Amino acid sequence: MRWDHLRLDGDPGPEPPLIERRAVARTFDTPEFRGMTFYEVRARTVVNKVPEASRMPFRWTINPYRGCSHACVYCFARRTHEYLDMDAGADFDSRIVVKVNAAERVRAELASPRWRGEHIALGANVDCYQRAEGRYRLMPGILTALRDAANPFSVLTKGSLILRDLPILREAAGRAAVSAAVSVGSVDTDLWRLAEPGTPPPRRRLAVCTALNEAGIGCGVLMGPVIPCLSDSPAQLDAAVRQIAEAGATWVSAITLHLRPGAREWFMAWLRAHHPELIVPYTRLYGSGAYAPREYQDDVARQVRDLAARYGIGDRAAHRPAPPSPPPPEPPRQLSLL
């Protein structure tokens, strides 16, 4: 994402941060938005290239929001809020940047002669179907622009609001490759309440997966992240993959927790408050970097692959509704000449 134009150049002196000088700040006195501030900005670009050094399997993203009310304690995007002179903790959860011209910019950028029609990933940084989308409704315009350009894309979300846009998704899928994924790292409701307090519960997200597949939009599940010592036991992985299979997911893939700067500090403070007994194990696992040891990651991935095979995930035919039975043949009748 190219947000350097929102950085401060030099010492701002007595003036407020650039994001506050150039944005329209709004608050809404409704229960779902209480305590939150929205900064409405006009972005220069919305279709953004992923840095070459990234581990992401795609080259282009669209993210209409910055910050996320899902408030996942581990979110890797937290540090990006510091570029806007906000903190990576509570500000990331409650001070949301809204690119109000996102649909307009997507349409213009896809029409550029330089654009080559490459796959675009939506929701790869923060969730494009977080609560703010219910008010700002940026995604219908974005999806319509992608549909009209017949541009392939995928959507990753923890939100259920994606089902509102099913008609546009189906139209887009008739013109280009379109897929979706829901993120469900665990089906433990106690862990969900603590670690992902602003998201729909895991079972509701799996119901979204079912609905998307039934509507013809191929949807898998990203088990992201699997959290060491909290959601990685064999029994917990088995329960998650079993429910994912029951939801009819076309695929499942696991990623383990990674703790980049910004996210690391916020997560460790949360861990200290709720699971202080895990501070030492985490210091061993993540003491030298953002990622758990490769052998640990590989072991989790192997267990999930084995469970997926056991429960038949990936065999799409196994999850399709049975076709209706043909009507029984009519009994033979005597022909008449009259």
JSON list of C-alpha atoms in Angstrom, two decimals, residues 90-243:
[
{"chain": "A", "resi": 90, "resn": "ALA", "atom": "CA", "xyz": [-5.81, 0.71, 20.47]},
{"chain": "A", "resi": 91, "resn": "ASP", "atom": "CA", "xyz": [-5.57, 3.24, 17.62]},
{"chain": "A", "resi": 92, "resn": "PHE", "atom": "CA", "xyz": [-5.39, 0.44, 15.05]},
{"chain": "A", "resi": 93, "resn": "ASP", "atom": "CA", "xyz": [-8.61, -1.02, 16.50]},
{"chain": "A", "resi": 94, "resn": "SER", "atom": "CA", "xyz": [-10.56, 2.23, 16.83]},
{"chain": "A", "resi": 95, "resn": "ARG", "atom": "CA", "xyz": [-9.20, 4.87, 14.43]},
{"chain": "A", "resi": 96, "resn": "ILE", "atom": "CA", "xyz": [-10.08, 3.65, 10.96]},
{"chain": "A", "resi": 97, "resn": "VAL", "atom": "CA", "xyz": [-8.93, 5.29, 7.72]},
{"chain": "A", "resi": 98, "resn": "VAL", "atom": "CA", "xyz": [-11.60, 5.07, 5.01]},
{"chain": "A", "resi": 99, "resn": "LYS", "atom": "CA", "xyz": [-10.61, 5.56, 1.36]},
{"chain": "A", "resi": 100, "resn": "VAL", "atom": "CA", "xyz": [-13.91, 7.05, 0.30]},
{"chain": "A", "resi": 101, "resn": "ASN", "atom": "CA", "xyz": [-12.90, 7.22, -3.38]},
{"chain": "A", "resi": 102, "resn": "ALA", "atom": "CA", "xyz": [-11.79, 3.58, -3.52]},
{"chain": "A", "resi": 103, "resn": "ALA", "atom": "CA", "xyz": [-14.29, 2.42, -6.15]},
{"chain": "A", "resi": 104, "resn": "GLU", "atom": "CA", "xyz": [-13.56, 5.43, -8.36]},
{"chain": "A", "resi": 105, "resn": "ARG", "atom": "CA", "xyz": [-9.81, 4.82, -8.17]},
{"chain": "A", "resi": 106, "resn": "VAL", "atom": "CA", "xyz": [-10.13, 1.07, -8.86]},
{"chain": "A", "resi": 107, "resn": "ARG", "atom": "CA", "xyz": [-12.14, 1.76, -12.02]},
{"chain": "A", "resi": 108, "resn": "ALA", "atom": "CA", "xyz": [-9.60, 4.32, -13.20]},
{"chain": "A", "resi": 109, "resn": "GLU", "atom": "CA", "xyz": [-6.55, 2.18, -12.44]},
{"chain": "A", "resi": 110, "resn": "LEU", "atom": "CA", "xyz": [-7.97, -0.91, -14.13]},
{"chain": "A", "resi": 111, "resn": "ALA", "atom": "CA", "xyz": [-8.66, 1.20, -17.24]},
{"chain": "A", "resi": 112, "resn": "SER", "atom": "CA", "xyz": [-5.02, 2.33, -17.46]},
{"chain": "A", "resi": 113, "resn": "PRO", "atom": "CA", "xyz": [-3.14, 1.10, -20.55]},
{"chain": "A", "resi": 114, "resn": "ARG", "atom": "CA", "xyz": [-0.38, -0.05, -18.19]},
{"chain": "A", "resi": 115, "resn": "TRP", "atom": "CA", "xyz": [-2.67, -2.45, -16.33]},
{"chain": "A", "resi": 116, "resn": "ARG", "atom": "CA", "xyz": [-2.25, -6.07, -17.46]},
{"chain": "A", "resi": 117, "resn": "GLY", "atom": "CA", "xyz": [-5.30, -7.64, -15.86]},
{"chain": "A", "resi": 118, "resn": "GLU", "atom": "CA", "xyz": [-3.40, -9.52, -13.15]},
{"chain": "A", "resi": 119, "resn": "HIS", "atom": "CA", "xyz": [-5.06, -11.23, -10.20]},
{"chain": "A", "resi": 120, "resn": "ILE", "atom": "CA", "xyz": [-5.89, -8.88, -7.30]},
{"chain": "A", "resi": 121, "resn": "ALA", "atom": "CA", "xyz": [-6.27, -9.98, -3.66]},
{"chain": "A", "resi": 122, "resn": "LEU", "atom": "CA", "xyz": [-8.78, -8.10, -1.51]},
{"chain": "A", "resi": 123, "resn": "GLY", "atom": "CA", "xyz": [-8.57, -8.12, 2.26]},
{"chain": "A", "resi": 124, "resn": "ALA", "atom": "CA", "xyz": [-4.93, -9.14, 2.40]},
{"chain": "A", "resi": 125, "resn": "ASN", "atom": "CA", "xyz": [-3.93, -6.33, 4.78]},
{"chain": "A", "resi": 126, "resn": "VAL", "atom": "CA", "xyz": [-7.03, -5.52, 6.85]},
{"chain": "A", "resi": 127, "resn": "ASP", "atom": "CA", "xyz": [-10.53, -6.90, 6.41]},
{"chain": "A", "resi": 128, "resn": "CYS", "atom": "CA", "xyz": [-12.53, -5.16, 3.70]},
{"chain": "A", "resi": 129, "resn": "TYR", "atom": "CA", "xyz": [-15.71, -6.49, 5.33]},
{"chain": "A", "resi": 130, "resn": "GLN", "atom": "CA", "xyz": [-15.07, -5.12, 8.79]},
{"chain": "A", "resi": 131, "resn": "ARG", "atom": "CA", "xyz": [-17.90, -3.24, 10.53]},
{"chain": "A", "resi": 132, "resn": "ALA", "atom": "CA", "xyz": [-17.15, 0.08, 8.79]},
{"chain": "A", "resi": 133, "resn": "GLU", "atom": "CA", "xyz": [-18.15, -1.48, 5.46]},
{"chain": "A", "resi": 134, "resn": "GLY", "atom": "CA", "xyz": [-21.74, -1.71, 6.67]},
{"chain": "A", "resi": 135, "resn": "ARG", "atom": "CA", "xyz": [-21.87, 2.08, 6.76]},
{"chain": "A", "resi": 136, "resn": "TYR", "atom": "CA", "xyz": [-19.52, 3.12, 3.94]},
{"chain": "A", "resi": 137, "resn": "ARG", "atom": "CA", "xyz": [-20.44, 0.41, 1.40]},
{"chain": "A", "resi": 138, "resn": "LEU", "atom": "CA", "xyz": [-17.20, 0.67, -0.58]},
{"chain": "A", "resi": 139, "resn": "MET", "atom": "CA", "xyz": [-17.07, -2.97, -1.67]},
{"chain": "A", "resi": 140, "resn": "PRO", "atom": "CA", "xyz": [-20.07, -3.01, -4.05]},
{"chain": "A", "resi": 141, "resn": "GLY", "atom": "CA", "xyz": [-18.44, -0.28, -6.14]},
{"chain": "A", "resi": 142, "resn": "ILE", "atom": "CA", "xyz": [-15.05, -2.01, -6.05]},
{"chain": "A", "resi": 143, "resn": "LEU", "atom": "CA", "xyz": [-16.49, -5.39, -7.02]},
{"chain": "A", "resi": 144, "resn": "THR", "atom": "CA", "xyz": [-18.54, -3.80, -9.79]},
{"chain": "A", "resi": 145, "resn": "ALA", "atom": "CA", "xyz": [-15.41, -2.19, -11.22]},
{"chain": "A", "resi": 146, "resn": "LEU", "atom": "CA", "xyz": [-13.61, -5.55, -11.14]},
{"chain": "A", "resi": 147, "resn": "ARG", "atom": "CA", "xyz": [-16.62, -7.23, -12.75]},
{"chain": "A", "resi": 148, "resn": "ASP", "atom": "CA", "xyz": [-16.84, -4.65, -15.52]},
{"chain": "A", "resi": 149, "resn": "ALA", "atom": "CA", "xyz": [-13.12, -5.04, -16.25]},
{"chain": "A", "resi": 150, "resn": "ALA", "atom": "CA", "xyz": [-13.41, -8.86, -16.19]},
{"chain": "A", "resi": 151, "resn": "ASN", "atom": "CA", "xyz": [-10.45, -8.80, -13.82]},
{"chain": "A", "resi": 152, "resn": "PRO", "atom": "CA", "xyz": [-9.67, -11.93, -11.73]},
{"chain": "A", "resi": 153, "resn": "PHE", "atom": "CA", "xyz": [-9.67, -11.46, -7.97]},
{"chain": "A", "resi": 154, "resn": "SER", "atom": "CA", "xyz": [-10.02, -13.17, -4.60]},
{"chain": "A", "resi": 155, "resn": "VAL", "atom": "CA", "xyz": [-11.45, -12.02, -1.28]},
{"chain": "A", "resi": 156, "resn": "LEU", "atom": "CA", "xyz": [-10.22, -13.00, 2.19]},
{"chain": "A", "resi": 157, "resn": "THR", "atom": "CA", "xyz": [-12.45, -12.10, 5.12]},
{"chain": "A", "resi": 158, "resn": "LYS", "atom": "CA", "xyz": [-13.53, -12.86, 8.65]},
{"chain": "A", "resi": 159, "resn": "GLY", "atom": "CA", "xyz": [-16.75, -10.93, 8.11]},
{"chain": "A", "resi": 160, "resn": "SER", "atom": "CA", "xyz": [-20.21, -12.15, 7.18]},
{"chain": "A", "resi": 161, "resn": "LEU", "atom": "CA", "xyz": [-21.08, -8.97, 5.26]},
{"chain": "A", "resi": 162, "resn": "ILE", "atom": "CA", "xyz": [-19.60, -10.47, 2.11]},
{"chain": "A", "resi": 163, "resn": "LEU", "atom": "CA", "xyz": [-22.91, -12.30, 1.64]},
{"chain": "A", "resi": 164, "resn": "ARG", "atom": "CA", "xyz": [-24.59, -8.95, 0.95]},
{"chain": "A", "resi": 165, "resn": "ASP", "atom": "CA", "xyz": [-22.52, -8.73, -2.24]},
{"chain": "A", "resi": 166, "resn": "LEU", "atom": "CA", "xyz": [-23.24, -12.23, -3.53]},
{"chain": "A", "resi": 167, "resn": "PRO", "atom": "CA", "xyz": [-25.11, -11.00, -6.65]},
{"chain": "A", "resi": 168, "resn": "ILE", "atom": "CA", "xyz": [-22.10, -8.95, -7.80]},
{"chain": "A", "resi": 169, "resn": "LEU", "atom": "CA", "xyz": [-19.69, -11.75, -6.95]},
{"chain": "A", "resi": 170, "resn": "ARG", "atom": "CA", "xyz": [-21.69, -14.18, -9.07]},
{"chain": "A", "resi": 171, "resn": "GLU", "atom": "CA", "xyz": [-21.77, -11.76, -12.00]},
{"chain": "A", "resi": 172, "resn": "ALA", "atom": "CA", "xyz": [-18.01, -11.21, -11.71]},
{"chain": "A", "resi": 173, "resn": "ALA", "atom": "CA", "xyz": [-17.41, -14.97, -11.58]},
{"chain": "A", "resi": 174, "resn": "GLY", "atom": "CA", "xyz": [-19.17, -15.26, -14.91]},
{"chain": "A", "resi": 175, "resn": "ARG", "atom": "CA", "xyz": [-16.51, -13.06, -16.50]},
{"chain": "A", "resi": 176, "resn": "ALA", "atom": "CA", "xyz": [-13.26, -13.92, -14.71]},
{"chain": "A", "resi": 177, "resn": "ALA", "atom": "CA", "xyz": [-11.77, -16.22, -12.07]},
{"chain": "A", "resi": 178, "resn": "VAL", "atom": "CA", "xyz": [-13.23, -15.25, -8.69]},
{"chain": "A", "resi": 179, "resn": "SER", "atom": "CA", "xyz": [-12.66, -17.03, -5.39]},
{"chain": "A", "resi": 180, "resn": "ALA", "atom": "CA", "xyz": [-13.05, -16.40, -1.70]},
{"chain": "A", "resi": 181, "resn": "ALA", "atom": "CA", "xyz": [-11.65, -17.58, 1.59]},
{"chain": "A", "resi": 182, "resn": "VAL", "atom": "CA", "xyz": [-12.73, -17.13, 5.17]},
{"chain": "A", "resi": 183, "resn": "SER", "atom": "CA", "xyz": [-10.19, -16.97, 7.96]},
{"chain": "A", "resi": 184, "resn": "VAL", "atom": "CA", "xyz": [-10.87, -19.36, 10.85]},
{"chain": "A", "resi": 185, "resn": "GLY", "atom": "CA", "xyz": [-7.77, -20.20, 12.85]},
{"chain": "A", "resi": 186, "resn": "SER", "atom": "CA", "xyz": [-9.63, -21.99, 15.63]},
{"chain": "A", "resi": 187, "resn": "VAL", "atom": "CA", "xyz": [-13.16, -23.04, 16.58]},
{"chain": "A", "resi": 188, "resn": "ASP", "atom": "CA", "xyz": [-12.50, -22.48, 20.31]},
{"chain": "A", "resi": 189, "resn": "THR", "atom": "CA", "xyz": [-15.10, -19.87, 21.30]},
{"chain": "A", "resi": 190, "resn": "ASP", "atom": "CA", "xyz": [-13.27, -18.85, 24.49]},
{"chain": "A", "resi": 191, "resn": "LEU", "atom": "CA", "xyz": [-10.12, -18.09, 22.50]},
{"chain": "A", "resi": 192, "resn": "TRP", "atom": "CA", "xyz": [-12.20, -16.28, 19.86]},
{"chain": "A", "resi": 193, "resn": "ARG", "atom": "CA", "xyz": [-13.74, -13.94, 22.45]},
{"chain": "A", "resi": 194, "resn": "LEU", "atom": "CA", "xyz": [-10.32, -13.01, 23.81]},
{"chain": "A", "resi": 195, "resn": "ALA", "atom": "CA", "xyz": [-8.19, -12.85, 20.66]},
{"chain": "A", "resi": 196, "resn": "GLU", "atom": "CA", "xyz": [-10.64, -11.72, 17.95]},
{"chain": "A", "resi": 197, "resn": "PRO", "atom": "CA", "xyz": [-13.27, -9.72, 19.89]},
{"chain": "A", "resi": 198, "resn": "GLY", "atom": "CA", "xyz": [-14.62, -7.73, 16.92]},
{"chain": "A", "resi": 199, "resn": "THR", "atom": "CA", "xyz": [-15.17, -10.66, 14.55]},
{"chain": "A", "resi": 200, "resn": "PRO", "atom": "CA", "xyz": [-18.18, -12.91, 13.98]},
{"chain": "A", "resi": 201, "resn": "PRO", "atom": "CA", "xyz": [-17.85, -16.22, 15.83]},
{"chain": "A", "resi": 202, "resn": "PRO", "atom": "CA", "xyz": [-16.09, -19.08, 14.02]},
{"chain": "A", "resi": 203, "resn": "ARG", "atom": "CA", "xyz": [-19.30, -21.00, 13.26]},
{"chain": "A", "resi": 204, "resn": "ARG", "atom": "CA", "xyz": [-20.82, -17.96, 11.56]},
{"chain": "A", "resi": 205, "resn": "ARG", "atom": "CA", "xyz": [-17.71, -17.59, 9.41]},
{"chain": "A", "resi": 206, "resn": "LEU", "atom": "CA", "xyz": [-17.96, -21.24, 8.42]},
{"chain": "A", "resi": 207, "resn": "ALA", "atom": "CA", "xyz": [-21.61, -20.64, 7.52]},
{"chain": "A", "resi": 208, "resn": "VAL", "atom": "CA", "xyz": [-20.36, -17.91, 5.16]},
{"chain": "A", "resi": 209, "resn": "CYS", "atom": "CA", "xyz": [-18.09, -20.50, 3.53]},
{"chain": "A", "resi": 210, "resn": "THR", "atom": "CA", "xyz": [-21.07, -22.79, 3.03]},
{"chain": "A", "resi": 211, "resn": "ALA", "atom": "CA", "xyz": [-23.22, -20.04, 1.55]},
{"chain": "A", "resi": 212, "resn": "LEU", "atom": "CA", "xyz": [-20.52, -18.90, -0.87]},
{"chain": "A", "resi": 213, "resn": "ASN", "atom": "CA", "xyz": [-19.91, -22.39, -2.18]},
{"chain": "A", "resi": 214, "resn": "GLU", "atom": "CA", "xyz": [-23.63, -23.03, -2.55]},
{"chain": "A", "resi": 215, "resn": "ALA", "atom": "CA", "xyz": [-23.85, -19.82, -4.59]},
{"chain": "A", "resi": 216, "resn": "GLY", "atom": "CA", "xyz": [-21.08, -21.01, -6.91]},
{"chain": "A", "resi": 217, "resn": "ILE", "atom": "CA", "xyz": [-18.23, -18.92, -5.47]},
{"chain": "A", "resi": 218, "resn": "GLY", "atom": "CA", "xyz": [-15.44, -21.34, -4.60]},
{"chain": "A", "resi": 219, "resn": "CYS", "atom": "CA", "xyz": [-14.52, -20.75, -0.97]},
{"chain": "A", "resi": 220, "resn": "GLY", "atom": "CA", "xyz": [-11.82, -22.33, 1.16]},
{"chain": "A", "resi": 221, "resn": "VAL", "atom": "CA", "xyz": [-10.63, -21.70, 4.70]},
{"chain": "A", "resi": 222, "resn": "LEU", "atom": "CA", "xyz": [-7.37, -20.16, 5.82]},
{"chain": "A", "resi": 223, "resn": "MET", "atom": "CA", "xyz": [-6.59, -21.46, 9.29]},
{"chain": "A", "resi": 224, "resn": "GLY", "atom": "CA", "xyz": [-4.82, -18.28, 10.16]},
{"chain": "A", "resi": 225, "resn": "PRO", "atom": "CA", "xyz": [-3.28, -18.06, 12.51]},
{"chain": "A", "resi": 226, "resn": "VAL", "atom": "CA", "xyz": [-2.79, -21.24, 14.47]},
{"chain": "A", "resi": 227, "resn": "ILE", "atom": "CA", "xyz": [-1.62, -19.85, 17.82]},
{"chain": "A", "resi": 228, "resn": "PRO", "atom": "CA", "xyz": [1.08, -21.85, 19.61]},
{"chain": "A", "resi": 229, "resn": "CYS", "atom": "CA", "xyz": [-0.01, -23.39, 22.93]},
{"chain": "A", "resi": 230, "resn": "LEU", "atom": "CA", "xyz": [-3.54, -22.02, 22.50]},
{"chain": "A", "resi": 231, "resn": "SER", "atom": "CA", "xyz": [-4.98, -23.60, 19.34]},
{"chain": "A", "resi": 232, "resn": "ASP", "atom": "CA", "xyz": [-2.35, -26.08, 18.12]},
{"chain": "A", "resi": 233, "resn": "SER", "atom": "CA", "xyz": [-3.08, -29.28, 20.04]},
{"chain": "A", "resi": 234, "resn": "PRO", "atom": "CA", "xyz": [-4.02, -32.34, 17.95]},
{"chain": "A", "resi": 235, "resn": "ALA", "atom": "CA", "xyz": [-7.54, -32.24, 19.38]},
{"chain": "A", "resi": 236, "resn": "GLN", "atom": "CA", "xyz": [-7.97, -28.55, 18.57]},
{"chain": "A", "resi": 237, "resn": "LEU", "atom": "CA", "xyz": [-6.68, -28.95, 15.02]},
{"chain": "A", "resi": 238, "resn": "ASP", "atom": "CA", "xyz": [-8.93, -31.97, 14.51]},
{"chain": "A", "resi": 239, "resn": "ALA", "atom": "CA", "xyz": [-12.01, -30.08, 15.73]},
{"chain": "A", "resi": 240, "resn": "ALA", "atom": "CA", "xyz": [-11.25, -27.14, 13.45]},
{"chain": "A", "resi": 241, "resn": "VAL", "atom": "CA", "xyz": [-10.62, -29.18, 10.31]},
{"chain": "A", "resi": 242, "resn": "ARG", "atom": "CA", "xyz": [-13.67, -31.38, 10.96]},
{"chain": "A", "resi": 243, "resn": "GLN", "atom": "CA", "xyz": [-15.96, -28.33, 11.18]}
]
